[in-house]
Amino acid sequence: MFLDRTWVVGPFQCNCRLLACPKTGYALLVDPGDEPGRIVAELGKLRTPTGLPVQVKYLLHTHGHLDHIGASRPVAESLAAEGAANRPKIALHRGDEELYRALRMQGQLFGLSHYADPLPVDHYLEHEEALRIGELRLSVVHTPGHSPGSVCFRLHEDSTLGVPETLFSGDTLFQGSVGRTDLWGGDQEQMFRSIRDRILVLDDETRVCPGHGPETRIGIEKRENPFL
Ligand SMILES: [Zn+2]
Ligand SMILES: [Zn+2]
């Protein structure tokens, strides 16, 4: 019953995730990185089990790299065009604001010129901050290293809603791999500290949804990830 979609978007194949409360239809997107037209069209088709439309309240960003933020402005503007109350809040950790604002420059480095300047950040994410979307409960885990403002989002288990305990790990932890730290503001030692102290302490059964590639679990990565 809990609505949960993943759309793999853009040339960097970023996992854009939708999570919606099945009771209210209130929803959030994690990392709307590219293909805004497709994301908005898919959102328009979704309904809760009781027939409510999905209303996106937040665009949450695991970090400020172009492949995770590239569609935020057009998605926010398209939803706002359907009614001002539908304009989702753009949320990011302050540590990546400079990267976020430099979206067009990031695009130029990859020869991509289609990005517009991003909208201002509406909400600065803080470590251990709690977020509520309808009846969905999330919290923010600041995991610097891949970038200074990289965060993961914990979605807390709720058996009545059919929600499993999940971590959205951005580009910090992947199935069988970890994030690169050779990009602007990257710090390998800090990233491994974040993974050890803030990610691997979670329950082994926690489902992990990375910013690229397939899902995994904390316990599987502890046992099998060659980088850990
Ligand atoms: Zn990244
Ligand atoms: Zn990425």
mmCIF file of C-alpha atoms and ligand atoms in Angstrom:
data_model
loop_
_atom_site.group_PDB
_atom_site.id
_atom_site.type_symbol
_atom_site.label_atom_id
_atom_site.label_comp_id
_atom_site.label_asym_id
_atom_site.label_seq_id
_atom_site.Cartn_x
_atom_site.Cartn_y
_atom_site.Cartn_z
ATOM 1 C CA MET A 1 0.000 0.000 0.000
ATOM 2 C CA PHE A 2 2.914 2.331 0.629
ATOM 3 C CA LEU A 3 3.784 4.025 -2.675
ATOM 4 C CA ASP A 4 7.393 3.692 -3.581
ATOM 5 C CA ARG A 5 8.830 4.223 -7.063
ATOM 6 C CA THR A 6 12.324 4.450 -8.494
ATOM 7 C CA TRP A 7 13.006 6.140 -11.805
ATOM 8 C CA VAL A 8 16.515 5.841 -13.233
ATOM 9 C CA VAL A 9 17.139 9.206 -14.870
ATOM 10 C CA GLY A 10 19.638 10.953 -17.089
ATOM 11 C CA PRO A 11 23.042 10.109 -18.559
ATOM 12 C CA PHE A 12 24.446 9.356 -15.085
ATOM 13 C CA GLN A 13 21.584 6.914 -14.320
ATOM 14 C CA CYS A 14 20.655 8.450 -10.985
ATOM 15 C CA ASN A 15 17.975 6.697 -8.947
ATOM 16 C CA CYS A 16 15.214 9.244 -8.386
ATOM 17 C CA ARG A 17 12.887 7.908 -5.671
ATOM 18 C CA LEU A 18 9.313 8.750 -4.869
ATOM 19 C CA LEU A 19 7.891 7.950 -1.437
ATOM 20 C CA ALA A 20 4.235 8.660 -0.723
ATOM 21 C CA CYS A 21 2.089 8.251 2.365
ATOM 22 C CA PRO A 22 -0.706 5.838 1.387
ATOM 23 C CA LYS A 23 -3.243 7.617 3.628
ATOM 24 C CA THR A 24 -2.724 11.269 2.642
ATOM 25 C CA GLY A 25 -0.945 11.115 -0.718
ATOM 26 C CA TYR A 26 1.697 13.494 0.674
ATOM 27 C CA ALA A 27 4.988 12.577 -0.932
ATOM 28 C CA LEU A 28 8.619 13.428 -1.396
ATOM 29 C CA LEU A 29 11.152 12.915 -4.131
ATOM 30 C CA VAL A 30 14.740 12.002 -3.367
ATOM 31 C CA ASP A 31 17.247 13.264 -5.963
ATOM 32 C CA PRO A 32 15.273 14.518 -8.952
ATOM 33 C CA GLY A 33 18.427 14.520 -11.044
ATOM 34 C CA ASP A 34 17.185 14.599 -14.635
ATOM 35 C CA GLU A 35 14.208 13.916 -16.964
ATOM 36 C CA PRO A 36 11.790 16.350 -15.278
ATOM 37 C CA GLY A 37 9.066 15.782 -17.893
ATOM 38 C CA ARG A 38 9.030 12.048 -17.249
ATOM 39 C CA ILE A 39 9.045 12.495 -13.460
ATOM 40 C CA VAL A 40 6.124 14.941 -13.528
ATOM 41 C CA ALA A 41 4.145 12.739 -15.948
ATOM 42 C CA GLU A 42 4.659 9.659 -13.757
ATOM 43 C CA LEU A 43 3.654 11.620 -10.642
ATOM 44 C CA GLY A 44 0.446 12.673 -12.324
ATOM 45 C CA LYS A 45 -0.559 9.045 -12.874
ATOM 46 C CA LEU A 46 -0.049 7.897 -9.282
ATOM 47 C CA ARG A 47 -2.959 7.508 -6.850
ATOM 48 C CA THR A 48 -3.170 6.263 -3.274
ATOM 49 C CA PRO A 49 -5.227 3.105 -2.594
ATOM 50 C CA THR A 50 -8.190 5.402 -1.808
ATOM 51 C CA GLY A 51 -7.752 7.331 -5.046
ATOM 52 C CA LEU A 52 -6.014 10.463 -3.761
ATOM 53 C CA PRO A 53 -3.491 12.127 -6.078
ATOM 54 C CA VAL A 54 0.132 12.253 -4.993
ATOM 55 C CA GLN A 55 1.192 15.675 -3.719
ATOM 56 C CA VAL A 56 4.953 16.196 -3.501
ATOM 57 C CA LYS A 57 5.853 18.274 -0.422
ATOM 58 C CA TYR A 58 9.649 18.045 -0.550
ATOM 59 C CA LEU A 59 12.447 17.581 -3.036
ATOM 60 C CA LEU A 60 15.145 16.039 -0.865
ATOM 61 C CA HIS A 61 18.732 15.949 -2.111
ATOM 62 C CA THR A 62 21.361 13.553 -0.848
ATOM 63 C CA HIS A 63 23.987 16.002 -2.115
ATOM 64 C CA GLY A 64 24.659 18.761 -4.620
ATOM 65 C CA HIS A 65 26.138 16.918 -7.609
ATOM 66 C CA LEU A 66 24.448 17.668 -10.915
ATOM 67 C CA ASP A 67 23.099 14.154 -11.433
ATOM 68 C CA HIS A 68 21.063 14.489 -8.182
ATOM 69 C CA ILE A 69 19.813 18.093 -8.479
ATOM 70 C CA GLY A 70 19.530 18.708 -12.233
ATOM 71 C CA ALA A 71 15.728 18.429 -12.496
ATOM 72 C CA SER A 72 14.802 20.092 -9.189
ATOM 73 C CA ARG A 73 13.937 23.455 -10.667
ATOM 74 C CA PRO A 74 11.814 22.218 -13.597
ATOM 75 C CA VAL A 75 10.020 19.655 -11.393
ATOM 76 C CA ALA A 76 9.268 22.281 -8.718
ATOM 77 C CA GLU A 77 8.090 24.775 -11.337
ATOM 78 C CA SER A 78 5.885 22.255 -13.170
ATOM 79 C CA LEU A 79 4.191 21.220 -9.934
ATOM 80 C CA ALA A 80 3.759 24.870 -8.894
ATOM 81 C CA ALA A 81 2.120 25.588 -12.248
ATOM 82 C CA GLU A 82 -0.644 23.133 -11.276
ATOM 83 C CA GLY A 83 -1.346 25.241 -8.153
ATOM 84 C CA ALA A 84 0.878 27.283 -5.846
ATOM 85 C CA ALA A 85 0.145 24.932 -2.931
ATOM 86 C CA ASN A 86 1.815 22.201 -4.979
ATOM 87 C CA ARG A 87 5.222 23.867 -5.050
ATOM 88 C CA PRO A 88 7.473 21.455 -3.141
ATOM 89 C CA LYS A 89 10.180 22.687 -0.779
ATOM 90 C CA ILE A 90 13.764 22.234 -1.948
ATOM 91 C CA ALA A 91 15.837 20.697 0.836
ATOM 92 C CA LEU A 92 19.614 20.302 0.965
ATOM 93 C CA HIS A 93 22.400 20.284 3.552
ATOM 94 C CA ARG A 94 24.115 23.661 3.812
ATOM 95 C CA GLY A 95 27.519 22.021 3.218
ATOM 96 C CA ASP A 96 26.589 21.457 -0.442
ATOM 97 C CA GLU A 97 24.908 24.753 -1.168
ATOM 98 C CA GLU A 98 27.896 26.093 -3.081
ATOM 99 C CA LEU A 99 27.920 22.988 -5.293
ATOM 100 C CA TYR A 100 24.146 23.245 -5.750
ATOM 101 C CA ARG A 101 24.374 26.874 -6.845
ATOM 102 C CA ALA A 102 27.158 25.939 -9.282
ATOM 103 C CA LEU A 103 24.891 23.538 -11.206
ATOM 104 C CA ARG A 104 25.499 25.209 -14.562
ATOM 105 C CA MET A 105 29.254 25.154 -14.028
ATOM 106 C CA GLN A 106 29.076 21.469 -13.088
ATOM 107 C CA GLY A 107 27.182 20.877 -16.326
ATOM 108 C CA GLN A 108 29.813 22.710 -18.371
ATOM 109 C CA LEU A 109 32.501 20.409 -16.966
ATOM 110 C CA PHE A 110 30.591 17.495 -18.478
ATOM 111 C CA GLY A 111 29.706 19.338 -21.694
ATOM 112 C CA LEU A 112 26.035 19.597 -20.662
ATOM 113 C CA SER A 113 24.525 23.012 -21.266
ATOM 114 C CA HIS A 114 20.799 22.453 -20.657
ATOM 115 C CA TYR A 115 20.721 23.336 -16.952
ATOM 116 C CA ALA A 116 19.079 26.525 -15.688
ATOM 117 C CA ASP A 117 20.214 28.194 -12.480
ATOM 118 C CA PRO A 118 18.700 26.314 -9.538
ATOM 119 C CA LEU A 119 15.957 27.725 -7.313
ATOM 120 C CA PRO A 120 16.947 28.915 -3.838
ATOM 121 C CA VAL A 121 17.120 26.269 -1.119
ATOM 122 C CA ASP A 122 13.947 26.426 1.001
ATOM 123 C CA HIS A 123 15.004 24.124 3.791
ATOM 124 C CA TYR A 124 18.455 23.300 5.172
ATOM 125 C CA LEU A 125 18.713 19.714 6.321
ATOM 126 C CA GLU A 126 20.334 19.108 9.718
ATOM 127 C CA HIS A 127 21.907 15.955 11.117
ATOM 128 C CA GLU A 128 19.316 13.875 13.001
ATOM 129 C CA GLU A 129 16.484 16.172 11.929
ATOM 130 C CA ALA A 130 13.119 14.414 11.800
ATOM 131 C CA LEU A 131 10.863 14.861 8.748
ATOM 132 C CA ARG A 132 7.206 13.856 8.544
ATOM 133 C CA ILE A 133 5.408 13.468 5.244
ATOM 134 C CA GLY A 134 1.826 12.499 5.961
ATOM 135 C CA GLU A 135 2.388 9.490 8.193
ATOM 136 C CA LEU A 136 5.821 8.634 6.800
ATOM 137 C CA ARG A 137 8.649 9.310 9.265
ATOM 138 C CA LEU A 138 12.148 10.081 8.053
ATOM 139 C CA SER A 139 15.339 11.386 9.578
ATOM 140 C CA VAL A 140 18.479 12.954 8.191
ATOM 141 C CA VAL A 141 21.963 11.489 8.663
ATOM 142 C CA HIS A 142 24.814 13.834 7.737
ATOM 143 C CA THR A 143 27.488 11.674 6.082
ATOM 144 C CA PRO A 144 30.176 14.052 4.742
ATOM 145 C CA GLY A 145 32.991 12.712 2.573
ATOM 146 C CA HIS A 146 31.693 12.169 -0.977
ATOM 147 C CA SER A 147 30.859 15.882 -0.681
ATOM 148 C CA PRO A 148 30.788 18.141 2.389
ATOM 149 C CA GLY A 149 26.995 18.214 2.576
ATOM 150 C CA SER A 150 26.249 14.595 1.652
ATOM 151 C CA VAL A 151 23.388 13.164 3.676
ATOM 152 C CA CYS A 152 21.519 9.887 3.859
ATOM 153 C CA PHE A 153 17.813 9.666 4.616
ATOM 154 C CA ARG A 154 16.428 7.060 6.983
ATOM 155 C CA LEU A 155 12.847 6.026 6.332
ATOM 156 C CA HIS A 156 11.568 4.504 9.552
ATOM 157 C CA GLU A 157 9.720 1.217 9.570
ATOM 158 C CA ASP A 158 5.959 1.340 9.945
ATOM 159 C CA SER A 159 4.251 -2.019 9.647
ATOM 160 C CA THR A 160 0.741 -0.566 9.463
ATOM 161 C CA LEU A 161 1.741 1.437 6.374
ATOM 162 C CA GLY A 162 3.837 -1.406 4.919
ATOM 163 C CA VAL A 163 7.054 0.638 5.162
ATOM 164 C CA PRO A 164 10.327 -1.255 5.659
ATOM 165 C CA GLU A 165 13.270 0.346 7.519
ATOM 166 C CA THR A 166 15.263 1.890 4.646
ATOM 167 C CA LEU A 167 18.337 4.039 4.137
ATOM 168 C CA PHE A 168 18.682 6.236 1.058
ATOM 169 C CA SER A 169 22.458 6.336 0.884
ATOM 170 C CA GLY A 170 23.106 8.762 -1.984
ATOM 171 C CA ASP A 171 26.598 8.404 -3.418
ATOM 172 C CA THR A 172 28.156 7.442 -0.068
ATOM 173 C CA LEU A 173 27.445 3.674 -0.041
ATOM 174 C CA PHE A 174 26.625 1.486 -3.051
ATOM 175 C CA GLN A 175 26.084 -2.223 -3.487
ATOM 176 C CA GLY A 176 29.668 -3.540 -3.395
ATOM 177 C CA SER A 177 31.229 -0.091 -3.582
ATOM 178 C CA VAL A 178 31.548 3.339 -1.987
ATOM 179 C CA GLY A 179 31.453 6.893 -3.300
ATOM 180 C CA ARG A 180 34.337 8.551 -5.088
ATOM 181 C CA THR A 181 36.095 11.353 -3.245
ATOM 182 C CA ASP A 182 38.189 12.868 -6.034
ATOM 183 C CA LEU A 183 35.493 15.435 -6.874
ATOM 184 C CA TRP A 184 35.172 18.950 -5.424
ATOM 185 C CA GLY A 185 35.145 18.896 -1.615
ATOM 186 C CA GLY A 186 35.562 15.117 -1.419
ATOM 187 C CA ASP A 187 37.429 13.642 1.558
ATOM 188 C CA GLN A 188 38.052 9.906 1.616
ATOM 189 C CA GLU A 189 38.975 9.599 5.288
ATOM 190 C CA GLN A 190 35.883 11.540 6.296
ATOM 191 C CA MET A 191 33.666 9.396 4.055
ATOM 192 C CA PHE A 192 34.902 6.154 5.607
ATOM 193 C CA ARG A 193 34.333 7.671 9.069
ATOM 194 C CA SER A 194 30.765 8.581 8.050
ATOM 195 C CA ILE A 195 30.149 5.060 6.734
ATOM 196 C CA ARG A 196 31.587 3.397 9.831
ATOM 197 C CA ASP A 197 30.062 5.650 12.502
ATOM 198 C CA ARG A 198 26.730 6.579 10.954
ATOM 199 C CA ILE A 199 25.761 3.887 8.412
ATOM 200 C CA LEU A 200 27.179 0.525 9.458
ATOM 201 C CA VAL A 201 25.753 1.046 12.977
ATOM 202 C CA LEU A 202 22.250 0.554 11.545
ATOM 203 C CA ASP A 203 20.486 -2.777 11.816
ATOM 204 C CA ASP A 204 21.803 -5.447 9.413
ATOM 205 C CA GLU A 205 18.331 -5.918 7.923
ATOM 206 C CA THR A 206 18.020 -2.247 6.906
ATOM 207 C CA ARG A 207 17.283 -1.958 3.204
ATOM 208 C CA VAL A 208 19.773 0.337 1.454
ATOM 209 C CA CYS A 209 18.760 2.311 -1.661
ATOM 210 C CA PRO A 210 21.833 3.974 -3.196
ATOM 211 C CA GLY A 211 21.906 6.936 -5.558
ATOM 212 C CA HIS A 212 23.004 4.634 -8.401
ATOM 213 C CA GLY A 213 22.642 0.914 -9.004
ATOM 214 C CA PRO A 214 20.739 -1.821 -7.192
ATOM 215 C CA GLU A 215 19.409 -2.035 -3.640
ATOM 216 C CA THR A 216 21.226 -3.896 -0.918
ATOM 217 C CA ARG A 217 21.169 -4.360 2.878
ATOM 218 C CA ILE A 218 23.479 -3.135 5.629
ATOM 219 C CA GLY A 219 24.406 -6.704 6.675
ATOM 220 C CA ILE A 220 25.272 -7.723 3.104
ATOM 221 C CA GLU A 221 27.590 -4.707 2.673
ATOM 222 C CA LYS A 222 29.270 -5.381 6.036
ATOM 223 C CA ARG A 223 30.071 -8.909 4.886
ATOM 224 C CA GLU A 224 30.731 -8.478 1.166
ATOM 225 C CA ASN A 225 31.697 -4.901 0.293
ATOM 226 C CA PRO A 226 35.425 -5.055 -0.574
ATOM 227 C CA PHE A 227 35.930 -1.367 0.279
ATOM 228 C CA LEU A 228 34.783 -1.729 3.894
HETATM 229 ZN ZN ZN B 1 27.767 12.448 -6.284
HETATM 230 ZN ZN ZN B 2 25.580 10.484 -8.335
#
